[in-house]
Coordinates of C-alpha atoms in Angstrom, one line a residue:
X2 CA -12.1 71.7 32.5
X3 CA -12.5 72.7 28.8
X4 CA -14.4 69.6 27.7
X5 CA -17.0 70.4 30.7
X6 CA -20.1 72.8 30.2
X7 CA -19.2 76.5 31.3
X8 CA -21.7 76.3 33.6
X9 CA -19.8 73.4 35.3
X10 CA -16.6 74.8 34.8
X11 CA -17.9 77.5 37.2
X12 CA -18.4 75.6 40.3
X13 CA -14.4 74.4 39.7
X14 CA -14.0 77.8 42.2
X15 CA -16.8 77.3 44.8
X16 CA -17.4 75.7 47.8
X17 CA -19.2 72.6 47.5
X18 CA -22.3 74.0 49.7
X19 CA -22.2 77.2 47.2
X20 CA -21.5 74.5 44.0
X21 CA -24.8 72.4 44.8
X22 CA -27.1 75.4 45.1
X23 CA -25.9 77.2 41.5
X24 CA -26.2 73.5 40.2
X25 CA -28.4 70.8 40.9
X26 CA -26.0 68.0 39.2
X27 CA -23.5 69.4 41.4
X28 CA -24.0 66.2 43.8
X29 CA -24.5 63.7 41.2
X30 CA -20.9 65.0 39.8
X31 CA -19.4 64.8 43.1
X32 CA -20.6 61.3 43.9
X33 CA -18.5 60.1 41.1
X34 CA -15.1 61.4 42.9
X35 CA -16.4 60.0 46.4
X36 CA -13.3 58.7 47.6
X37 CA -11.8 62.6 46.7
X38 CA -14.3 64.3 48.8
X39 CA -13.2 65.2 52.6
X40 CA -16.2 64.0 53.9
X41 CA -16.4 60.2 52.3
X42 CA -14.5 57.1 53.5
X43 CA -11.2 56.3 51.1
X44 CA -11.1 53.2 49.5
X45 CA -8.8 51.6 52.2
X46 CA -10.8 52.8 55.0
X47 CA -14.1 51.6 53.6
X48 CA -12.8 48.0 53.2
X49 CA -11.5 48.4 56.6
X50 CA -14.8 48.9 58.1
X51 CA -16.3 46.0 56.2
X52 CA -13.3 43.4 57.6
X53 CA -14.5 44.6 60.6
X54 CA -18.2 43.6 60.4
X55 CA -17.2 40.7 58.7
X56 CA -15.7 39.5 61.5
X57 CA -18.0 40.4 63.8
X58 CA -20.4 38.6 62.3
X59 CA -18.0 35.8 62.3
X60 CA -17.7 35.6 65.8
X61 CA -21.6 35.6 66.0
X62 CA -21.8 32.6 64.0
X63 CA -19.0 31.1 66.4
X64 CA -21.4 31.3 69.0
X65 CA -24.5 30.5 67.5
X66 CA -23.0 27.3 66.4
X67 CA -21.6 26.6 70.3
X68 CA -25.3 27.4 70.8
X69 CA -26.7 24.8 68.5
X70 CA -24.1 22.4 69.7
X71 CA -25.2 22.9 73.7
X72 CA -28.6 22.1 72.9
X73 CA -28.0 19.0 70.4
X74 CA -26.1 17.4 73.3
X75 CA -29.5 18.1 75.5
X76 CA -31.7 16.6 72.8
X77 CA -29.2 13.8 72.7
X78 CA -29.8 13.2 76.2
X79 CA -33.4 13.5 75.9
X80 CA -34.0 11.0 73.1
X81 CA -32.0 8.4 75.0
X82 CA -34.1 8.8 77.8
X83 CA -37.2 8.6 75.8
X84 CA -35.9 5.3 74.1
X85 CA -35.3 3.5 78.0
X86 CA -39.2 4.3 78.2
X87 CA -40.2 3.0 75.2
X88 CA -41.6 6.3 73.9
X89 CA -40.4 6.2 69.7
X90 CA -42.4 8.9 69.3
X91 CA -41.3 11.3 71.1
X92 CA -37.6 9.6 69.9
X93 CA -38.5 10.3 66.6
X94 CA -39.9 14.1 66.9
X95 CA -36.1 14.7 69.1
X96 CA -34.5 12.6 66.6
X97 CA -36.4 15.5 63.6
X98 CA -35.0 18.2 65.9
X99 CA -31.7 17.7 65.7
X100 CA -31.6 17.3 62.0
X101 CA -32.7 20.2 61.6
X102 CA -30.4 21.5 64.4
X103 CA -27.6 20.1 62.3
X104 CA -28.9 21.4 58.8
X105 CA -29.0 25.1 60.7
X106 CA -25.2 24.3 61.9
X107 CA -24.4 23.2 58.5
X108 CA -25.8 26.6 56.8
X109 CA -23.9 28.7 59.3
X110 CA -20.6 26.8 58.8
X111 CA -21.1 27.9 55.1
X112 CA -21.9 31.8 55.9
X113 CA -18.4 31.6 57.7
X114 CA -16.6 30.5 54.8
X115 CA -18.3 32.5 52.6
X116 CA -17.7 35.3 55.1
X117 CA -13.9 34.8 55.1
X118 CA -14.2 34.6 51.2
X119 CA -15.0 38.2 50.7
X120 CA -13.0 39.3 53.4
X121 CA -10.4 37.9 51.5
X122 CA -11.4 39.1 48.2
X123 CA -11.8 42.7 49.7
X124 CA -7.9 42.7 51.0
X125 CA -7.5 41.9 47.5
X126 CA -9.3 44.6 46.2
X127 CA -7.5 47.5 48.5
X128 CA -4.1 46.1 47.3
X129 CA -5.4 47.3 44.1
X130 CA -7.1 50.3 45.3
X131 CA -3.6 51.8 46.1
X132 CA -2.5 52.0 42.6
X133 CA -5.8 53.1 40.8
X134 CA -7.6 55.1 43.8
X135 CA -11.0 53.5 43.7
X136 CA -12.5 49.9 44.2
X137 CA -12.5 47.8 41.3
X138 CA -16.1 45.8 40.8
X139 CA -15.4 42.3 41.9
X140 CA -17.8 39.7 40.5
X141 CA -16.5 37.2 43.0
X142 CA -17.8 39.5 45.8
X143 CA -20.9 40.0 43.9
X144 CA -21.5 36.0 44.1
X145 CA -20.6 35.7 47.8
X146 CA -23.0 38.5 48.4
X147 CA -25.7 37.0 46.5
X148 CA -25.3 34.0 48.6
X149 CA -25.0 36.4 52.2
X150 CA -27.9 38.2 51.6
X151 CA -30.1 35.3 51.6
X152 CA -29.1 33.1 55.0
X153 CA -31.4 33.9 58.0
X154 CA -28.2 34.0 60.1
X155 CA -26.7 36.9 58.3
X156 CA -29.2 38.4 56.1
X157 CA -30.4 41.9 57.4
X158 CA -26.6 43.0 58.0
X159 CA -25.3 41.8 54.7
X160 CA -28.4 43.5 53.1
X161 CA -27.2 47.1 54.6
X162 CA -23.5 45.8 53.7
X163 CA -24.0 45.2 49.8
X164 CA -25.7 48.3 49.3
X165 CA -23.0 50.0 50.9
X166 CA -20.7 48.0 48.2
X167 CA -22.9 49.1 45.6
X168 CA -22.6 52.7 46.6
X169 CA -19.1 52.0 46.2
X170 CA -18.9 50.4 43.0
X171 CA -17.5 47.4 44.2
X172 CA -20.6 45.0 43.0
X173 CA -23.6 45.4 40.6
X174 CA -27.1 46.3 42.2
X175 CA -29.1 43.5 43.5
X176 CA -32.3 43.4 42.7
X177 CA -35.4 43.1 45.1
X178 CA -35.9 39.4 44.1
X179 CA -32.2 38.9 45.3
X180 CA -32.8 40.8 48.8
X181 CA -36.0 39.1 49.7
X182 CA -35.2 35.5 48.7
X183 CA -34.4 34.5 51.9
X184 CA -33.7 31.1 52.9
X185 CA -36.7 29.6 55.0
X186 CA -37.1 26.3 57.3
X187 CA -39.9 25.6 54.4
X188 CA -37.1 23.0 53.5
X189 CA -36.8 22.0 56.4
X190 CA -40.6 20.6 57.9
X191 CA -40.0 17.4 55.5
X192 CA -37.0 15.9 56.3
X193 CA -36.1 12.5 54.9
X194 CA -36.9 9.4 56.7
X195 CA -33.6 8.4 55.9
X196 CA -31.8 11.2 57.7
X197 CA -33.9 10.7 61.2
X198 CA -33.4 7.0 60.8
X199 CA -29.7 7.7 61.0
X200 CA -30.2 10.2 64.2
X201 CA -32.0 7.4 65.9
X202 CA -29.5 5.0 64.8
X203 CA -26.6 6.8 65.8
X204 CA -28.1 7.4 69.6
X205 CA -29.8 4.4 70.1
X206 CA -28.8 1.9 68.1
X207 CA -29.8 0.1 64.8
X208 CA -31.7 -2.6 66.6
X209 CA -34.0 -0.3 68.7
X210 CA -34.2 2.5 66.2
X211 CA -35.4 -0.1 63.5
X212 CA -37.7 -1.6 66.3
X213 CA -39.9 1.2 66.8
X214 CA -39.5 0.0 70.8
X215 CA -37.2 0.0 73.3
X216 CA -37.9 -3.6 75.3
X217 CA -37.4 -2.4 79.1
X218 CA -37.6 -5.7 80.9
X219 CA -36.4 -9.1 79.2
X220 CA -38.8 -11.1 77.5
X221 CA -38.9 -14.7 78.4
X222 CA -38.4 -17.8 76.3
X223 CA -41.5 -19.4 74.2
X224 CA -42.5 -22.6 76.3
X225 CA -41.6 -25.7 73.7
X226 CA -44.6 -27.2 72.1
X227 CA -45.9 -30.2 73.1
X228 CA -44.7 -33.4 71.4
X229 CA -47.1 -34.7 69.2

């Protein structure tokens, strides 16, 4: 305590109620021996609590993605029926749909991994956390995070999850750019021609899909020409 101000040195024998009122750093100096204080989460029970979310929010995307896959078989259904009427249209606007179904499944799949990345990374970090007593700052975390924050699927819980993290110490402060950058379906309401064309190909076939029609009734043979 001889290196600290005698004023500080003072509060070293009071209560931390009685410490905060004779001091108003008397918090700020606390926070920075968090995982000391009775009423804070150690570092092992902190990370705990985040493997939990994490895979909670794993087992949403699980069903979100059963989701998707329920409906893409109805739109599947759909755009066959469609095509036995002729309608390419409405083939065509299904045929949109479930691209973008599968782009939305594709983004989730990704969360998950990324997901299982930092819960990784955070068993990791507690394995340290035993020998030094606090969480190291983990730049691979930081990059996941970056990622999480910005998915529709996951966004608003990973928000309140980094700055919990950053309360911690365990990544650098994101900035407001970062938080509100959220991916949109912006990307989305152009997809290529190329990818429906391979939706409509898959489900119907290359020769009706490349048709633009579905024939429904055979069409009979050109009469020969008359000989000259």
């Amino acid at each position: 305590l001889g290196a600290l101000p005698l004023q500080v040195q003072g509060l070293a024998s009071l209560s931390p109620t009685t410490a905060s009122r004779r001091l108003p750093c008397a918090a700020a100096i606390g926070s920075m021996f968090r995982f000391n204080a009775k009423d804070d989460v150690s570092p092992k029970d902190q990370v705990k609590q985040w493997k939990q979310k994490i895979r909670k929010e794993k087992r949403g995307l699980e069903r979100q993605i059963r989701g998707i896959e329920r409906e893409e078989n109805k739109v599947k259904r759909e755009i066959k029926k469609a095509a036995k009427k002729g309608d390419m249209d409405v083939v065509k606007t299904l045929a949109k749909e479930l691209v973008r179904s599968r782009s939305a499944k594709n983004r989730i799949r990704t969360s998950a991994v990324t997901l299982g990345s930092v819960e990784l990374q955070l068993t990791q970090n507690a394995a340290m956390a035993k020998v030094s007593g606090v969480l190291q700052q983990s730049a691979g975390v930081m990059s996941c995070m970056s990622n999480l924050v910005k998915m529709p699927e996951v966004a608003a819980n990973m928000r309140v999850m980094a700055r919990e993290m950053e309360r911690a110490g365990l990544i650098e402060e994101m900035t407001g750019d970062m938080m509100d950058d959220v991916l949109g379906d912006e990307d989305e309401e152009s997809e290529a021609e190329e990818e429906i064309q391979k939706v409509m190909n898959e489900i119907i076939g290359d020769k009706f899909a490349s048709a633009g029609a579905v024939p429904t009734t055979a069409v009979p043979a050109a009469a020969p020409a008359p000989a000259v």
